[in-house]
């Protein structure tokens, strides 16, 4: 790696850290902006009557100290991923989140891959049958999925595939009460994963399908494609080797934007399918008015997005070396 | 008007416009014409649709009229969608205009600020804001506006960046016009069409966002909304699927009609550009 590349990655790291710092400060002021005593806000409704606990919180966050000191304590704690305790669950917030992290990473990661694969495939098919029936079917389907609320789609999918057809489980991540191991366990989780991952990814499947279609049609009119056809190349090879490769560029740029959407959408999908991830944790925190936990989940999910953006930036750098390093 | 002419020729956009027009009528006059509170118990619970002509869409888990809920929900969905978009425009347009017009460090600072908002997972931010400030129609509208302005700022910045070196702007500068005047009277009117397109798509996403928030229980407890209706029917999905199905169709139809209209506007206003919601 050249010095330039390292500087670029270093710059991105600094940028990510600044974003997290700003979110930490934002969280701090949010607690103070909320109506009522900050200690009570942090404790949530259940803990607000326990004076000993409130005092404990005041000590921990330095709430009796001047504001700038409070800010310092809060931000420096957060930067070390110390987010205090969740009163309701009697556990450190960070541990609660980390316990749920693998489930969310599995769900969002699968949804991400599924949406790219399905979306690009649908876009390629629509472009190949431009102005024919398959093109219309895919375009209309993409329009509809683009407009439907994610949580509703998830509910309808579970109604159809779990309740009516009884093909797929609609609840949780593993079958309850069965001590499965090895392959059986993996297939069990995979079966539970299909509905949540597909519905979570469906919005972006629609976005990718539409983008790929437009960009395939545009690229196929360019001169180098005509040349390839004129020299007698097989049409299928022209599509895969010439058109698709170039048409994918705008799709790749969009992939970075998807991280935040997926993490946000996970709150809804995990709520509908009782998927034990951080989205579900956020819903539980909401339900129990456990604001410290809520803000913790918010901070960590932002950190996930920053991390994901960093990874995609580095991947672009490898895939497309033309990217401006100075930027 | 050219816009209306080319919009009229676009059949799909006109369908979207027609549905939307109908929805606006329902939202404004519906609650007066269709008598009935969406909160009152009027019949036995779980009355299926098309059974009782007095309650054509049946009743929910507490015996409340589903049709009344739909009509009242149309009002809140459209209202929150429109107002939050208006606020997002009021934040995004000045930020983008200043960044694009002045460039340099102003641009740098404003765009770094915008980038932070774009990085944060927007739905999670909206959830946190509404939860901490208590769910009311004001906090919901505000939260949606706060998470939706960054695309506006980026779009307006791009427009100003490309328009600021146009001859008519330079002429205005030589004329001694103030920066304020140039921004408001020379450049802004010329960058309105992409803003209008983006705004129509933003109303659609705001409606989706509002319904998602109330689905999670973050709706205004005083106001009946489509998302709330689906959330309340979530636990009885197996027994009474229509209770979640009907409001979901209402949301999808509203959002779809806005998207169709937005795309039609896009084709009418910028014939060369292809639609892209993300910017």
XYZ file of C-alpha atoms in Angstrom:
606
model
C 0.000 0.000 0.000
C 1.243 3.432 -0.881
C 1.548 6.319 1.535
C -1.342 7.972 -0.237
C -3.606 4.992 0.417
C -2.664 4.903 4.072
C -3.298 8.625 4.397
C -6.680 8.152 2.757
C -7.669 5.383 5.153
C -6.325 7.423 8.087
C -8.423 10.387 6.953
C -11.510 8.210 6.843
C -10.784 6.892 10.325
C -10.516 10.429 11.707
C -13.761 11.356 9.986
C -15.554 8.352 11.468
C -14.256 9.193 14.935
C -15.490 12.787 14.579
C -18.959 11.559 13.602
C -19.087 9.333 16.690
C -17.885 12.189 18.888
C -20.641 14.446 17.568
C -23.253 11.750 18.209
C -21.959 11.320 21.754
C -22.309 15.068 22.391
C -25.737 14.989 20.774
C -26.856 12.142 23.063
C -25.624 14.120 26.052
C -27.665 17.208 25.208
C -30.670 15.119 24.245
C -30.904 13.768 27.777
C -30.755 17.324 29.135
C -33.244 18.615 26.594
C -35.801 15.991 27.544
C -38.472 17.171 29.940
C -37.557 16.406 33.567
C -34.558 15.528 35.731
C -31.773 13.960 33.616
C -31.196 11.263 36.226
C -34.851 10.285 35.953
C -34.640 10.297 32.171
C -31.605 8.020 32.323
C -33.267 5.723 34.808
C -36.388 5.376 32.751
C -39.851 5.204 34.177
C -39.271 2.146 36.330
C -36.202 3.452 38.121
C -37.418 7.003 38.621
C -38.788 6.383 42.113
C -35.682 4.657 43.499
C -33.769 7.501 45.204
C -30.647 5.402 45.870
C -30.438 4.411 42.239
C -30.980 7.998 41.115
C -28.116 9.140 43.350
C -25.965 6.353 41.927
C -26.706 7.640 38.423
C -25.924 11.216 39.464
C -22.564 10.074 40.784
C -21.802 7.936 37.773
C -22.590 10.662 35.241
C -21.412 13.480 37.527
C -24.851 15.107 37.372
C -24.134 17.275 40.434
C -21.036 18.715 38.752
C -20.902 21.636 36.282
C -22.181 20.984 32.758
C -18.804 20.962 30.970
C -17.548 18.352 33.437
C -20.673 16.243 32.884
C -20.123 16.431 29.149
C -16.503 15.350 29.566
C -17.457 12.389 31.761
C -20.233 11.306 29.443
C -18.285 11.571 26.205
C -15.100 9.999 27.534
C -17.094 7.106 28.975
C -18.930 6.622 25.707
C -15.712 6.677 23.707
C -14.569 3.738 25.826
C -17.935 2.093 25.147
C -18.959 2.481 28.784
C -22.637 3.365 28.610
C -23.686 2.731 32.148
C -26.297 0.307 33.386
C -29.740 -0.567 32.156
C -31.921 -0.334 35.234
C -34.638 -2.570 33.861
C -32.363 -5.385 32.787
C -29.807 -4.980 35.590
C -26.931 -5.320 33.129
C -24.389 -2.967 31.578
C -25.831 -1.454 28.398
C -22.767 -2.395 26.371
C -23.019 -6.082 27.342
C -26.711 -6.139 26.486
C -25.988 -4.733 23.051
C -23.046 -7.034 22.345
C -25.129 -10.056 23.297
C -27.624 -9.085 20.573
C -25.055 -7.989 18.002
C -24.440 -11.310 16.180
C -28.145 -11.741 15.393
C -28.360 -8.256 13.876
C -25.157 -8.661 11.886
C -26.445 -11.962 10.481
C -29.800 -10.430 9.576
C -28.551 -7.173 8.029
C -25.636 -8.877 6.270
C -27.931 -11.452 4.666
C -30.459 -8.776 3.732
C -27.669 -6.730 2.134
C -26.362 -9.618 0.000
C -29.874 -10.771 -0.933
C -30.955 -7.299 -2.019
C -27.887 -6.858 -4.246
C -28.174 -10.317 -5.829
C -31.937 -10.236 -6.358
C -32.028 -6.575 -7.342
C -29.226 -6.778 -9.907
C -30.616 -10.020 -11.341
C -34.096 -8.511 -11.676
C -32.628 -5.372 -13.263
C -30.603 -7.382 -15.787
C -33.659 -9.465 -16.739
C -35.836 -6.357 -17.101
C -33.218 -4.676 -19.296
C -32.762 -7.824 -21.419
C -36.515 -7.947 -22.060
C -36.816 -4.176 -22.434
C -40.417 -3.191 -23.317
C -41.574 -6.831 -23.105
C -43.791 -8.452 -20.495
C -40.999 -9.375 -18.020
C -39.775 -5.819 -18.033
C -43.248 -4.561 -17.087
C -43.717 -7.201 -14.401
C -40.387 -6.353 -12.744
C -40.870 -2.589 -13.082
C -44.335 -2.697 -11.540
C -43.221 -5.027 -8.742
C -40.292 -2.723 -7.960
C -42.625 0.297 -7.854
C -44.939 -1.486 -5.423
C -42.215 -2.743 -3.092
C -40.714 0.739 -3.179
C -43.955 2.146 -1.762
C -44.986 -0.462 0.815
C -44.160 -0.021 4.491
C -41.471 -2.485 5.529
C -43.201 -3.602 8.719
C -46.470 -4.261 6.891
C -44.740 -6.271 4.195
C -43.067 -8.308 6.930
C -46.414 -9.004 8.584
C -48.086 -9.982 5.323
C -45.164 -12.251 4.394
C -45.370 -14.035 7.731
C -49.141 -14.333 7.319
C -48.748 -15.932 3.893
C -45.645 -18.083 4.280
C -45.961 -19.077 7.947
C -49.633 -18.997 8.844
C -51.258 -19.914 5.515
C -48.660 -22.064 3.732
C -46.829 -23.142 6.900
C -43.530 -23.242 5.009
C -41.395 -21.037 7.190
C -41.209 -20.159 10.889
C -42.394 -16.639 11.706
C -40.948 -16.164 15.142
C -37.471 -15.940 16.674
C -34.122 -17.155 15.417
C -34.177 -20.815 16.472
C -36.824 -23.446 17.186
C -37.694 -23.399 20.868
C -37.043 -26.475 22.968
C -35.086 -28.408 20.358
C -31.421 -28.802 21.175
C -30.077 -28.863 17.665
C -26.393 -29.105 16.792
C -24.200 -28.890 13.695
C -25.934 -28.786 10.340
C -29.378 -29.130 11.821
C -28.820 -25.999 13.840
C -27.534 -24.100 10.814
C -30.527 -25.087 8.653
C -32.854 -24.213 11.515
C -31.398 -20.704 11.783
C -31.390 -20.349 7.995
C -35.094 -21.220 7.832
C -35.808 -18.601 10.490
C -33.671 -16.096 8.614
C -35.401 -16.273 5.207
C -38.475 -14.126 5.917
C -36.837 -11.361 7.996
C -33.850 -11.003 5.653
C -35.947 -10.966 2.478
C -38.449 -8.427 3.760
C -35.719 -6.218 5.225
C -33.856 -6.255 1.920
C -36.902 -5.840 -0.306
C -36.887 -2.038 -0.419
C -33.304 -2.000 -1.623
C -33.965 -4.930 -3.958
C -36.475 -2.630 -5.634
C -33.997 0.268 -5.677
C -31.222 -1.894 -7.169
C -33.552 -3.440 -9.729
C -34.614 -0.030 -11.008
C -31.075 1.357 -11.038
C -29.580 -1.688 -12.743
C -32.324 -1.676 -15.369
C -31.860 2.007 -16.249
C -28.108 1.816 -16.238
C -28.033 -1.415 -18.306
C -30.294 0.163 -20.926
C -28.171 3.311 -21.024
C -24.881 1.435 -21.207
C -26.101 -0.904 -23.949
C -26.474 2.115 -26.246
C -22.837 3.143 -25.911
C -20.306 2.731 -28.701
C -18.089 0.073 -27.144
C -21.108 -2.232 -26.847
C -21.919 -1.711 -30.509
C -18.315 -2.559 -31.343
C -18.462 -5.755 -29.329
C -21.666 -6.776 -31.075
C -20.285 -5.817 -34.490
C -17.240 -7.998 -34.076
C -19.574 -10.962 -33.597
C -19.446 -11.521 -29.858
C -22.190 -13.668 -28.374
C -25.022 -11.457 -27.018
C -24.965 -13.123 -23.599
C -21.240 -12.452 -23.317
C -21.719 -8.820 -24.336
C -24.305 -8.502 -21.578
C -22.219 -10.012 -18.822
C -18.737 -8.824 -19.805
C -19.368 -5.416 -21.295
C -22.714 -3.995 -20.260
C -23.151 -5.370 -16.745
C -19.622 -4.540 -15.613
C -20.065 -0.897 -16.463
C -23.683 -0.685 -15.443
C -22.814 -1.876 -11.947
C -20.826 1.238 -11.019
C -23.800 3.341 -9.851
C -25.115 0.305 -7.965
C -21.838 -0.042 -6.089
C -21.879 3.625 -5.078
C -25.344 3.201 -3.621
C -24.357 0.198 -1.497
C -22.648 2.435 1.057
C -25.865 4.369 1.630
C -27.714 1.189 2.465
C -26.024 0.497 5.813
C -27.937 3.138 7.747
C -31.231 2.137 6.168
C -30.688 -1.528 7.017
C -29.842 -0.827 10.643
C -32.900 1.419 10.991
C -35.116 -1.065 9.190
C -33.887 -3.819 11.494
C -35.822 -2.180 14.351
C -39.045 -2.854 12.450
C -38.204 -6.287 11.033
C -36.848 -7.592 14.313
C -39.963 -6.338 16.087
C -42.293 -8.142 13.692
C -40.337 -11.421 13.622
C -39.148 -11.336 17.267
C -35.578 -11.598 15.933
C -33.276 -11.280 18.959
C -31.049 -8.460 17.654
C -30.290 -4.864 18.641
C -33.341 -3.607 16.746
C -35.575 -5.692 18.960
C -33.546 -4.457 21.936
C -34.302 -0.901 20.868
C -38.014 -1.703 20.744
C -37.851 -3.265 24.215
C -36.024 -0.176 25.503
C -38.760 2.006 24.005
C -41.471 -0.097 25.516
C -39.869 -0.013 28.960
C -38.839 3.648 28.609
C -35.259 2.626 29.301
C -33.675 5.703 27.712
C -30.090 4.947 28.636
C -30.362 1.656 26.774
C -32.157 3.395 23.897
C -29.370 5.938 23.466
C -26.782 3.179 23.787
C -28.364 1.234 20.932
C -28.530 4.436 18.896
C -24.835 5.142 19.485
C -23.715 1.604 18.651
C -25.857 1.399 15.539
C -24.327 4.682 14.340
C -20.896 3.215 15.058
C -21.866 0.193 12.930
C -22.784 2.449 10.029
C -19.491 4.356 10.351
C -17.607 1.066 10.359
C -19.535 -0.230 7.371
C -18.881 2.960 5.407
C -15.196 2.672 6.210
C -15.108 -0.901 4.915
C -16.939 0.018 1.687
C -14.561 2.952 1.144
C -11.590 0.623 1.384
C -13.259 -1.920 -0.904
C -13.884 0.765 -3.559
C -10.266 1.713 -3.343
C -9.305 -1.861 -4.218
C -12.023 -2.393 -6.850
C -11.730 0.953 -8.580
C -8.266 2.511 -8.210
C -9.415 5.552 -10.191
C -11.161 6.889 -7.091
C -9.766 10.241 -6.083
C -7.456 9.733 -3.154
C -7.349 13.417 -2.354
C -11.050 13.540 -1.530
C -48.133 26.073 -18.526
C -45.728 23.587 -20.028
C -45.371 21.492 -16.897
C -49.068 20.722 -16.743
C -49.184 19.912 -20.430
C -46.411 17.361 -20.298
C -47.710 16.048 -16.985
C -51.119 15.553 -18.592
C -49.592 13.459 -21.333
C -48.040 11.144 -18.741
C -50.877 8.727 -17.947
C -49.170 7.049 -14.996
C -48.451 10.382 -13.326
C -52.058 11.457 -13.865
C -53.275 8.284 -12.136
C -51.022 9.173 -9.200
C -52.314 12.729 -9.233
C -55.937 11.549 -9.344
C -55.556 9.204 -6.378
C -53.751 11.883 -4.433
C -56.435 14.443 -5.190
C -59.071 12.020 -3.903
C -57.044 11.401 -0.744
C -56.704 15.120 -0.089
C -60.482 15.524 -0.435
C -61.014 12.623 1.993
C -58.482 14.063 4.413
C -60.103 17.502 4.402
C -63.807 16.683 4.279
C -63.954 13.009 5.258
C -64.151 13.484 9.027
C -67.125 15.862 8.550
C -68.978 13.760 6.005
C -68.474 10.348 7.543
C -69.944 10.628 10.961
C -68.198 8.692 13.683
C -65.256 8.856 16.017
C -62.377 6.498 15.270
C -61.993 5.873 19.020
C -65.561 5.002 20.040
C -66.710 1.405 20.513
C -69.582 1.051 18.089
C -70.065 -2.659 17.455
C -68.801 -5.990 18.695
C -65.004 -6.354 18.286
C -63.560 -8.285 15.309
C -66.501 -7.614 13.006
C -65.170 -8.656 9.552
C -65.512 -6.244 6.613
C -68.597 -6.263 4.348
C -70.894 -7.752 7.010
C -72.633 -4.746 8.471
C -73.545 -1.995 6.012
C -73.233 0.577 8.796
C -69.564 -0.344 9.276
C -68.425 -1.397 5.789
C -64.865 -2.255 6.784
C -65.780 -3.886 10.096
C -64.437 -3.159 13.551
C -61.098 -3.631 15.282
C -60.021 -5.450 18.445
C -61.941 -2.972 20.630
C -64.999 -2.674 18.419
C -63.934 0.634 16.835
C -64.998 1.518 13.299
C -62.148 0.697 10.858
C -63.432 3.003 8.092
C -63.564 5.950 10.507
C -59.968 5.154 11.480
C -58.887 5.097 7.830
C -60.506 8.463 7.113
C -58.988 10.143 10.158
C -55.656 8.461 9.396
C -55.569 9.988 5.903
C -55.616 13.437 7.444
C -52.711 12.867 9.815
C -50.598 11.010 7.240
C -50.866 13.756 4.653
C -50.516 16.539 7.190
C -47.375 15.110 8.791
C -45.969 14.291 5.341
C -46.513 17.808 3.999
C -45.450 19.798 7.052
C -42.349 17.767 7.812
C -41.290 18.102 4.168
C -41.875 21.856 4.329
C -39.682 22.120 7.432
C -37.006 19.923 5.863
C -36.994 22.255 2.854
C -36.678 25.275 5.148
C -33.584 23.711 6.727
C -32.074 22.158 3.611
C -32.494 24.933 1.060
C -30.652 27.703 3.002
C -27.866 25.334 4.049
C -27.388 24.049 0.521
C -27.678 27.515 -0.978
C -25.023 29.022 1.299
C -22.685 26.061 0.812
C -23.006 26.111 -2.950
C -22.989 29.883 -3.389
C -20.084 30.798 -1.148
C -18.004 27.611 -1.531
C -14.671 27.439 0.302
C -14.723 26.965 4.059
C -18.462 27.729 4.357
C -19.134 24.849 2.000
C -16.660 22.631 3.828
C -18.215 23.253 7.259
C -21.834 22.939 6.113
C -21.207 19.792 4.128
C -19.344 18.071 6.985
C -22.355 18.912 9.151
C -24.710 17.442 6.552
C -22.563 14.331 6.212
C -22.912 13.579 9.919
C -26.686 13.610 9.580
C -26.427 11.376 6.542
C -24.283 8.832 8.354
C -26.545 8.438 11.377
C -29.186 5.750 10.780
C -32.142 8.045 10.165
C -34.946 5.840 11.417
C -33.097 5.144 14.673
C -32.539 8.900 15.108
C -36.230 9.599 14.557
C -37.163 6.920 17.098
C -34.803 8.387 19.707
C -36.027 11.954 19.143
C -39.714 11.090 19.368
C -39.212 8.836 22.394
C -37.257 11.416 24.387
C -39.499 14.374 23.562
C -42.674 12.331 24.120
C -44.735 11.295 21.089
C -46.906 14.203 19.978
C -47.808 15.269 16.475
C -45.243 18.097 16.830
C -42.326 15.926 17.931
C -43.128 13.402 15.189
C -43.245 16.056 12.475
C -40.067 17.670 13.804
C -38.176 14.388 14.021
C -39.117 13.445 10.464
C -37.997 16.886 9.250
C -34.671 16.559 11.071
C -33.862 13.231 9.436
C -35.046 14.242 5.949
C -33.273 17.518 5.155
C -29.763 16.287 4.142
C -30.709 15.222 0.590
C -32.266 18.682 0.061
C -29.101 20.444 1.195
C -26.957 18.300 -1.101
C -29.238 18.805 -4.079
C -29.492 22.588 -3.621
C -25.742 22.861 -3.087
C -25.116 21.052 -6.364
C -27.528 23.330 -8.208
C -26.003 26.509 -6.764
C -22.498 25.261 -7.444
C -23.255 24.833 -11.125
C -25.397 27.971 -11.490
C -23.245 30.469 -9.607
C -20.818 30.949 -12.490
C -23.560 31.383 -15.104
C -23.519 34.647 -16.988
C -26.774 35.990 -15.596
C -25.447 35.563 -12.073
C -22.206 37.315 -12.926
C -24.248 40.089 -14.538
C -26.284 40.461 -11.368
C -23.072 40.671 -9.363
C -21.686 43.378 -11.653
C -24.975 45.217 -11.249
C -24.160 45.469 -7.595
C -26.979 43.250 -6.383
C -26.595 41.927 -2.884
C -25.708 38.274 -2.328
C -29.058 37.788 -0.639
C -30.870 39.057 -3.704
C -28.807 36.935 -6.063
C -29.455 33.822 -4.001
C -33.187 34.408 -3.597
C -34.131 36.066 -6.857
C -31.603 34.875 -9.423
C -30.405 31.368 -8.587
C -33.164 29.852 -6.441
C -35.969 30.244 -9.003
C -33.793 28.468 -11.546
C -33.131 25.498 -9.327
C -36.740 25.017 -8.256
C -37.694 22.149 -10.537
C -35.422 19.449 -9.066
C -36.414 20.679 -5.591
C -40.099 20.198 -6.414
C -39.451 16.660 -7.636
C -37.437 15.779 -4.560
C -40.101 17.311 -2.299
C -42.865 15.148 -3.738
C -40.772 12.033 -3.121
C -39.944 13.294 0.378
C -43.623 13.569 1.282
C -43.896 9.889 0.344
C -40.980 8.834 2.551
C -42.250 11.028 5.389
C -45.586 9.207 5.283
C -43.772 5.872 5.425
C -41.662 7.129 8.332
C -44.696 8.402 10.251
C -46.469 5.081 9.831
C -43.362 3.184 11.004
C -43.094 5.364 14.104
C -46.728 4.931 15.077
C -46.464 1.207 14.336
C -43.782 1.042 17.052
C -46.121 2.814 19.453
C -44.545 6.238 18.904
C -47.669 7.854 17.508
C -49.527 10.757 19.078
C -51.891 9.022 21.534
C -54.604 11.558 20.702
C -54.636 10.931 16.979
C -55.707 7.864 15.001
C -53.179 6.922 12.335
C -52.698 4.096 9.847
C -49.473 2.931 11.439
C -51.128 2.781 14.851
C -53.964 0.678 13.425
C -51.467 -1.872 12.052
C -49.467 -1.888 15.281
C -52.596 -2.438 17.364
C -53.639 -5.344 15.138
C -50.174 -6.948 15.161
C -50.949 -9.439 17.930
C -54.180 -10.607 16.275
C -52.680 -11.126 12.821
C -53.724 -14.790 12.769
C -57.330 -14.186 13.838
C -58.044 -10.948 11.989
C -55.539 -10.364 9.195
C -57.730 -7.727 7.546
C -57.200 -5.351 10.458
C -53.528 -4.974 9.490
C -54.097 -5.533 5.786
C -56.505 -2.637 5.154
C -54.494 0.274 6.644
C -51.340 -1.104 4.993
C -52.994 -0.908 1.586
C -53.997 2.685 2.377
C -50.361 3.593 3.136
C -49.026 1.791 0.063
C -51.565 3.434 -2.270
C -50.805 6.907 -0.881
C -47.048 6.469 -1.135
C -47.293 4.893 -4.571
C -49.405 7.748 -5.925
C -46.894 10.297 -4.597
C -44.017 8.369 -6.166
C -45.800 8.187 -9.520
C -46.544 11.898 -9.400
C -42.929 12.630 -8.438
C -41.612 10.623 -11.349
C -44.046 12.288 -13.700
C -42.911 15.709 -12.466
C -39.321 14.630 -12.907
C -39.914 13.693 -16.532
C -41.901 16.869 -17.142
C -39.377 19.208 -15.497
C -36.023 17.601 -16.308
C -36.522 15.555 -19.436
C -32.823 14.682 -19.583
C -32.343 13.437 -16.056
C -33.384 10.009 -14.931
C -35.053 9.740 -11.563
C -32.951 8.962 -8.543
C -34.381 9.334 -5.112
C -31.106 9.054 -3.222
C -29.142 11.864 -4.830
